[in-house]
PDB file of C-alpha atoms in Angstrom:
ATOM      1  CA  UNK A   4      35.028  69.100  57.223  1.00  0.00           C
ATOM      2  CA  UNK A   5      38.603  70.187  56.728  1.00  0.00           C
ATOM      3  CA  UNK A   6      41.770  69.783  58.267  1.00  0.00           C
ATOM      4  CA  UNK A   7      43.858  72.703  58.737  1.00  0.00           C
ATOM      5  CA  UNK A   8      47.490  72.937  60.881  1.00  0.00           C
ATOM      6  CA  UNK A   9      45.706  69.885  62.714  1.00  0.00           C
ATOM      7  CA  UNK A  10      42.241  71.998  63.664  1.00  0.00           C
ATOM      8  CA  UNK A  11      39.071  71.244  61.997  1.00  0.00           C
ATOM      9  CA  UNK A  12      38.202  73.698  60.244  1.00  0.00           C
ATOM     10  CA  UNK A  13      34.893  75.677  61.273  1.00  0.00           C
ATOM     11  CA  UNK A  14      34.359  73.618  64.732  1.00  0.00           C
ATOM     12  CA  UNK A  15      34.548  75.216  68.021  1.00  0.00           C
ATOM     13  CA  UNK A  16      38.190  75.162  69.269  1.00  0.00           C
ATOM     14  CA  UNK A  17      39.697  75.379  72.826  1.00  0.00           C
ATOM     15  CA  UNK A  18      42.890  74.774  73.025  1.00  0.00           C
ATOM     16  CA  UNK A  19      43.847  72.946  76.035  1.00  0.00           C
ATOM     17  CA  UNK A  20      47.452  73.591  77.553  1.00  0.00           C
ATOM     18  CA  UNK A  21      47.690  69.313  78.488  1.00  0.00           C
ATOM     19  CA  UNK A  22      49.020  68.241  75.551  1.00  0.00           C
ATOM     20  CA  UNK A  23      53.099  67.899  74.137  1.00  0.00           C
ATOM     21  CA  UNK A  24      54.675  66.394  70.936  1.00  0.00           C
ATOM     22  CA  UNK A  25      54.368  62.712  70.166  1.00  0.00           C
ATOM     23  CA  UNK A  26      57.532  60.423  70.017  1.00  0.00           C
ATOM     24  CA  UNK A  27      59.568  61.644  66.752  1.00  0.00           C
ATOM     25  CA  UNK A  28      58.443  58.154  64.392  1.00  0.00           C
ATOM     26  CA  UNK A  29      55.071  58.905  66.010  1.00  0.00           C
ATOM     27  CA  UNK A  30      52.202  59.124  63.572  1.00  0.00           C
ATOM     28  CA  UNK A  31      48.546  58.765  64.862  1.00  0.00           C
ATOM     29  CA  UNK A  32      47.191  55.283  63.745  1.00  0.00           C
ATOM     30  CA  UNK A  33      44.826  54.270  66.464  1.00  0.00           C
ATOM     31  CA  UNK A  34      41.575  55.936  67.345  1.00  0.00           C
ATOM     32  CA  UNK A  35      40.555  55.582  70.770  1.00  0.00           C
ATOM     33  CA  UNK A  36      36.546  56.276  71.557  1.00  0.00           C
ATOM     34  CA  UNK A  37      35.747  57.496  75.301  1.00  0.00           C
ATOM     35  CA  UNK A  38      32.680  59.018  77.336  1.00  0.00           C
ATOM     36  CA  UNK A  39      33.045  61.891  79.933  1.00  0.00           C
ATOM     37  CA  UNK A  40      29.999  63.196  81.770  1.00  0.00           C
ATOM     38  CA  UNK A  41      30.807  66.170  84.120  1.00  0.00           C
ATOM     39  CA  UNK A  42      29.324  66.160  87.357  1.00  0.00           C
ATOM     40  CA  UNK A  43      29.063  62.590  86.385  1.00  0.00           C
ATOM     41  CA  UNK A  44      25.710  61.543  84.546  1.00  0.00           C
ATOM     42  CA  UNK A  45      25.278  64.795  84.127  1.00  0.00           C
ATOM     43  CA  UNK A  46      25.264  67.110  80.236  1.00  0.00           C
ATOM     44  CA  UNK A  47      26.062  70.519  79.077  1.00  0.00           C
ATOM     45  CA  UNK A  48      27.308  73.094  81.001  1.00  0.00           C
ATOM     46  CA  UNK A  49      31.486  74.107  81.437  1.00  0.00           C
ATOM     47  CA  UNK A  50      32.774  71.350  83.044  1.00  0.00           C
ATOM     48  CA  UNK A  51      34.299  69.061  80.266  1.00  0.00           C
ATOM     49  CA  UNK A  52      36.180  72.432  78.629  1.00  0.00           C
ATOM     50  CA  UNK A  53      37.231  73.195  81.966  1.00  0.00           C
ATOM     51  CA  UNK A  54      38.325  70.044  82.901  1.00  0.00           C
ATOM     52  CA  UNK A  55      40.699  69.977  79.776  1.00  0.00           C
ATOM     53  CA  UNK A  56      41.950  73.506  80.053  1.00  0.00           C
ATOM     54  CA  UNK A  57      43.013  72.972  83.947  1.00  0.00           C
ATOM     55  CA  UNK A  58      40.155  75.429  84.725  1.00  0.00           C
ATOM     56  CA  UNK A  59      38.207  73.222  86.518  1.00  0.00           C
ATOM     57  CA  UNK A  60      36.605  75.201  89.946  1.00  0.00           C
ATOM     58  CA  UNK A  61      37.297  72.423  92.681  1.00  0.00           C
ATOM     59  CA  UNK A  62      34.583  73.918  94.819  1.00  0.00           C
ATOM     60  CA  UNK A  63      31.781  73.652  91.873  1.00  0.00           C
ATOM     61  CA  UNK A  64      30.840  70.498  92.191  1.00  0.00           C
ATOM     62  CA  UNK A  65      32.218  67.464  95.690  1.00  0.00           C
ATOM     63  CA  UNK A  66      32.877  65.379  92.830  1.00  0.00           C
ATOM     64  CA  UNK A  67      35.501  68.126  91.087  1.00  0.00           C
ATOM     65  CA  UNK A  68      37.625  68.033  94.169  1.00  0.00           C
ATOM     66  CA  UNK A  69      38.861  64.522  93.196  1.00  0.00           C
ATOM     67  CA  UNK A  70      39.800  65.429  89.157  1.00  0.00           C
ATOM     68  CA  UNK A  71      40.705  69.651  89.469  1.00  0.00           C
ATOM     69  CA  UNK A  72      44.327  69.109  89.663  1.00  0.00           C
ATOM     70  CA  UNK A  73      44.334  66.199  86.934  1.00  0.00           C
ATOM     71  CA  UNK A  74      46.232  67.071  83.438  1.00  0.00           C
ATOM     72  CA  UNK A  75      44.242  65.136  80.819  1.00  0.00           C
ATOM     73  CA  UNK A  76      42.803  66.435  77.480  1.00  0.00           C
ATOM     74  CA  UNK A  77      41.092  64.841  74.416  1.00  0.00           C
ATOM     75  CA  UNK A  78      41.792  65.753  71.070  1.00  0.00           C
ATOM     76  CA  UNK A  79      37.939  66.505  70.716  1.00  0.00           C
ATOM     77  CA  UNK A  80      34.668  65.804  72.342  1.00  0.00           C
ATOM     78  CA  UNK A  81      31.336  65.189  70.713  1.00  0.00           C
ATOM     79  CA  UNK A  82      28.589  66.767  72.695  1.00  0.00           C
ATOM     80  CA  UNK A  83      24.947  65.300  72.733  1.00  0.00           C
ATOM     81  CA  UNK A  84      23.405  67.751  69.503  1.00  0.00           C
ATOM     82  CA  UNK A  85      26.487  65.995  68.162  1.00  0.00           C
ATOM     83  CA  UNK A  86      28.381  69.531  67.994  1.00  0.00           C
ATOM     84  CA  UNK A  87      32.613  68.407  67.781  1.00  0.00           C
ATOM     85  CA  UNK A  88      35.107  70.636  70.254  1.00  0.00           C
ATOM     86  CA  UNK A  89      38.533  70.356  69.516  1.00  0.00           C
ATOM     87  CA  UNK A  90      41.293  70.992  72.586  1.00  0.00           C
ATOM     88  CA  UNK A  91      44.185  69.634  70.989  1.00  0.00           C
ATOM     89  CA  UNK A  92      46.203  69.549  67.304  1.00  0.00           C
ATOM     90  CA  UNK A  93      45.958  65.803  66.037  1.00  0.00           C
ATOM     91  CA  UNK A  94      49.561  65.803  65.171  1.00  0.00           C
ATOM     92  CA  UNK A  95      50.122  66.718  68.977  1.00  0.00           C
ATOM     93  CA  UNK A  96      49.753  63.971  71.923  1.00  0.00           C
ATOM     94  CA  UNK A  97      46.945  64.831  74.059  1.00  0.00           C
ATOM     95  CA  UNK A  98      46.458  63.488  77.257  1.00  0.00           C
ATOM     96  CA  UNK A  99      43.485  61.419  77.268  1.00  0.00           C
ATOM     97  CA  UNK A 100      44.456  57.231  76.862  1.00  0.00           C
ATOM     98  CA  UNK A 101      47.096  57.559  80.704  1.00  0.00           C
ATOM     99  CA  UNK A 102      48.610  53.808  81.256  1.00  0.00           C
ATOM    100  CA  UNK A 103      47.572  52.024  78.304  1.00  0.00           C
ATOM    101  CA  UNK A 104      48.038  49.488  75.699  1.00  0.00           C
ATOM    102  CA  UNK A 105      47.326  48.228  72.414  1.00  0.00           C
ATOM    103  CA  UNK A 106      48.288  45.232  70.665  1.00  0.00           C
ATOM    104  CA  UNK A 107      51.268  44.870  73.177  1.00  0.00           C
ATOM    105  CA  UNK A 108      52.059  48.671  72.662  1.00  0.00           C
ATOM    106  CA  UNK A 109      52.055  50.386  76.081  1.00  0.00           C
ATOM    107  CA  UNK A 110      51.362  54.518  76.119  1.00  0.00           C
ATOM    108  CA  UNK A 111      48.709  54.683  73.805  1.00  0.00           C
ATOM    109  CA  UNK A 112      48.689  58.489  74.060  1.00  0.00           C
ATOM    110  CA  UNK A 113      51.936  58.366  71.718  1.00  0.00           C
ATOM    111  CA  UNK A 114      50.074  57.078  68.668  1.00  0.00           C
ATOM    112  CA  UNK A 115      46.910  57.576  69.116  1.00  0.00           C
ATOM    113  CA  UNK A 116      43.625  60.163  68.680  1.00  0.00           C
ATOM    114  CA  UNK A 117      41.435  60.485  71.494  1.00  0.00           C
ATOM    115  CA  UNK A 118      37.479  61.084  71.023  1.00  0.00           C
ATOM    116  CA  UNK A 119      35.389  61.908  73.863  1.00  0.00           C
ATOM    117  CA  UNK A 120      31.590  61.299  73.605  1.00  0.00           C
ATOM    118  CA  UNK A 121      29.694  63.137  76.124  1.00  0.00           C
ATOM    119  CA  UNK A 122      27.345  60.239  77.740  1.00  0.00           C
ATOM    120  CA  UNK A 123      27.808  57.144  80.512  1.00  0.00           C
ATOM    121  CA  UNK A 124      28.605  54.057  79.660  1.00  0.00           C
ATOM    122  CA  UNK A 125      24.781  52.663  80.236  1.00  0.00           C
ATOM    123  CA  UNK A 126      22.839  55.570  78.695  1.00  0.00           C
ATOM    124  CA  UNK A 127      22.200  55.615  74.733  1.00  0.00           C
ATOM    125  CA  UNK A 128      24.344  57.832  73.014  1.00  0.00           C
ATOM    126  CA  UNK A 129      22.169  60.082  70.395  1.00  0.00           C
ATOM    127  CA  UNK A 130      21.876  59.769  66.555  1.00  0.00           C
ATOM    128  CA  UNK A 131      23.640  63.284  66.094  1.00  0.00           C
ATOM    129  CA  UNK A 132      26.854  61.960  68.433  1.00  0.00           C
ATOM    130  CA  UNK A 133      27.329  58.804  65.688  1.00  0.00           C
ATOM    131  CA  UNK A 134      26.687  61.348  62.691  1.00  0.00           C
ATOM    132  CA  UNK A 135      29.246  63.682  64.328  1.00  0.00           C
ATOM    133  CA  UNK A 136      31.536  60.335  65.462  1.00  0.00           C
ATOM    134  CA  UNK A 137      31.431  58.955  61.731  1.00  0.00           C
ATOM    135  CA  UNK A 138      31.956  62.453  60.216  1.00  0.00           C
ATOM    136  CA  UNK A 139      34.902  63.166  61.945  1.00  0.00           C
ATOM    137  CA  UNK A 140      36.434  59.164  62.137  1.00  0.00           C
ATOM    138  CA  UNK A 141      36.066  59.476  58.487  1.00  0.00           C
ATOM    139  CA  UNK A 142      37.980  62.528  57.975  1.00  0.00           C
ATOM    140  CA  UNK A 143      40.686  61.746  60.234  1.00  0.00           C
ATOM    141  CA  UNK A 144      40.987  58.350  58.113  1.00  0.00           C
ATOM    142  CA  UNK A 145      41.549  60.476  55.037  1.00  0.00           C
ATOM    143  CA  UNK A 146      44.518  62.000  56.411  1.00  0.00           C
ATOM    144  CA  UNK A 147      45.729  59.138  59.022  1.00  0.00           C
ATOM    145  CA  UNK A 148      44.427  56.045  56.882  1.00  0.00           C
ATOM    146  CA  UNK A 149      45.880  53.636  59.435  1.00  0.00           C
ATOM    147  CA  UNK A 150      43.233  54.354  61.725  1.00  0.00           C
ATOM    148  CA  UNK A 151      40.365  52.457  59.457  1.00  0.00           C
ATOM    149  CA  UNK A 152      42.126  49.308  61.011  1.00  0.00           C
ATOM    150  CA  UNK A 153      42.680  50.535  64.444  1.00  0.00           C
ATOM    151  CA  UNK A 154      39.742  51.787  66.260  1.00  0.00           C
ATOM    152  CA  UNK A 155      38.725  50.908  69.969  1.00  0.00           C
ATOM    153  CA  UNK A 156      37.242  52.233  73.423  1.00  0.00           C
ATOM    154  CA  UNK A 157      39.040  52.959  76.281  1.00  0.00           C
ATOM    155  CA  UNK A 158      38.440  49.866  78.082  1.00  0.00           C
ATOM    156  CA  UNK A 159      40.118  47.833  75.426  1.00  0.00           C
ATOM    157  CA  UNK A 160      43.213  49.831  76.054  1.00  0.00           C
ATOM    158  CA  UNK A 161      43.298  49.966  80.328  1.00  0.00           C
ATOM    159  CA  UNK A 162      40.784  47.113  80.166  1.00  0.00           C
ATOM    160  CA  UNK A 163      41.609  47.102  84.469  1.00  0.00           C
ATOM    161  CA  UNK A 164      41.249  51.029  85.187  1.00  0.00           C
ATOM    162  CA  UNK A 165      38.611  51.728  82.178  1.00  0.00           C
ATOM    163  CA  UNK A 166      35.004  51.085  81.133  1.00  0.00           C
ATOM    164  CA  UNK A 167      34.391  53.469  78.293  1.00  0.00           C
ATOM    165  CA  UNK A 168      32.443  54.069  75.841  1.00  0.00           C
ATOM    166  CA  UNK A 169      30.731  50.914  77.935  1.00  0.00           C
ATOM    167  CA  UNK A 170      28.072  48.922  76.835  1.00  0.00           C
ATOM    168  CA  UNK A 171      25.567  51.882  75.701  1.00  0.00           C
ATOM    169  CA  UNK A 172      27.892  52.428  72.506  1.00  0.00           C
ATOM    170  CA  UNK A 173      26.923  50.670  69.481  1.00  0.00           C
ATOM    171  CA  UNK A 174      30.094  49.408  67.667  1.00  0.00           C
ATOM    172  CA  UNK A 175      28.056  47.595  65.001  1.00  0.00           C
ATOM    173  CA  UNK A 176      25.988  50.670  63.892  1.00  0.00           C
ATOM    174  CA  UNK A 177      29.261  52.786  64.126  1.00  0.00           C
ATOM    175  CA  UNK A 178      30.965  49.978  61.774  1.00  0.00           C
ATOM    176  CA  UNK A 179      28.262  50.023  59.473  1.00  0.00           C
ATOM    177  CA  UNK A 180      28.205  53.835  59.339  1.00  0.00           C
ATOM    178  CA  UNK A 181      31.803  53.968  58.879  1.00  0.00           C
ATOM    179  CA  UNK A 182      31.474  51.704  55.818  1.00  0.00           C
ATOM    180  CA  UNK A 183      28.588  53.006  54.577  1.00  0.00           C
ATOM    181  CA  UNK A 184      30.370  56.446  54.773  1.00  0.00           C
ATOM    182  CA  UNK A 185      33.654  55.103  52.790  1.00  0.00           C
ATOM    183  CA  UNK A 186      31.335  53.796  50.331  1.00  0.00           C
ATOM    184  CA  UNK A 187      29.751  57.403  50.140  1.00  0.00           C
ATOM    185  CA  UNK A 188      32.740  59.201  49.532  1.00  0.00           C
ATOM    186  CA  UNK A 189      34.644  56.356  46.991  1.00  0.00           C
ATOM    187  CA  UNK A 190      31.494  56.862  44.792  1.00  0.00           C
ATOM    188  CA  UNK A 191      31.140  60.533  44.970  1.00  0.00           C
ATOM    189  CA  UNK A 192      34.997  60.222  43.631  1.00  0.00           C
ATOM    190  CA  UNK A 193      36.186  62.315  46.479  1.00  0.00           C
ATOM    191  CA  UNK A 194      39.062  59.565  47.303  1.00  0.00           C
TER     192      UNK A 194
END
């Protein structure tokens, strides 16, 4: 994988219009891991693009009533096969961390990278979602290396509003991959 302008290079791209610039000093440095089912507990389909395009039909689904008219984006979501859609630039701010904070740093959204895995917070998330996940945590570490220090869920950063990636995501095997994946590329001398 390749950055280019932001984009991944060679991923499926949908640009969502819910993003703006980050904060001038603003670099990202902390990756923030989510989960987004739409209807809830429920994969595939439209719904999550639509949802961060502001495309969202409120008469599709009772439950799309409640979110149609929210703003919120991701910078990219990892499907179940594990296949990564980007919405938004990673030097841009998306919309996905709202009231927030992180190691007493309130509005997350201004330094940070949003990841959305599609899945619940009880159900297992698959083995192509932490291929995809350590794939693309390990590229954006290449070019933002701050974030190797700084990665959380959701919940850690509106711990009273937020219960994502939840208990079904497995921060040790993510770790290890992450390590293992470092290890990878400092021996295949491509850092």
């Amino acid at each position: 994988m390749q950055l280019q302008a932001g984009w991944i290079a060679g991923v499926r791209q949908v640009p969502s219009p819910h993003f703006d610039t980050r904060p001038e000093s603003d670099t990202p440095r902390l990756l923030v891991i989510h989960n987004i089912s739409l209807p809830p507990g429920e994969f595939g389909g439209p719904w999550i693009d639509a949802l961060f395009t502001g495309t969202l039909d409120p008469e599709a689904h009772p439950f799309f009533a409640e979110i149609a008219s929210l703003k919120v984006s991701a910078h990219c979501l990892i499907r179940r096969d594990g296949e990564i859609v980007q919405y938004v630039p990673f030097h841009l701010r998306a919309w996905h961390a709202g009231v927030s904070c992180y190691q007493g740093r309130e509005a997350c959204n201004d330094f940070s990278i949003g990841v959305e895995l599609e899945g619940t917070d009880t159900l297992p998330y698959t083995d192509a979602q932490y291929q995809s996940l350590t794939a693309l945590s390990l590229l954006l570490i290449s070019h933002y290396p701050a974030l190797a220090e700084h990665i959380t869920g959701h919940s850690d950063i509106a711990p009273l509003r937020k219960t994502d990636p939840g208990p079904a995501f497995d921060w040790v095997r993510f770790r290890r991959a992450l390590v293992a994946g470092a290890d990878n590329r400092t021996a295949d001398g491509k850092e």
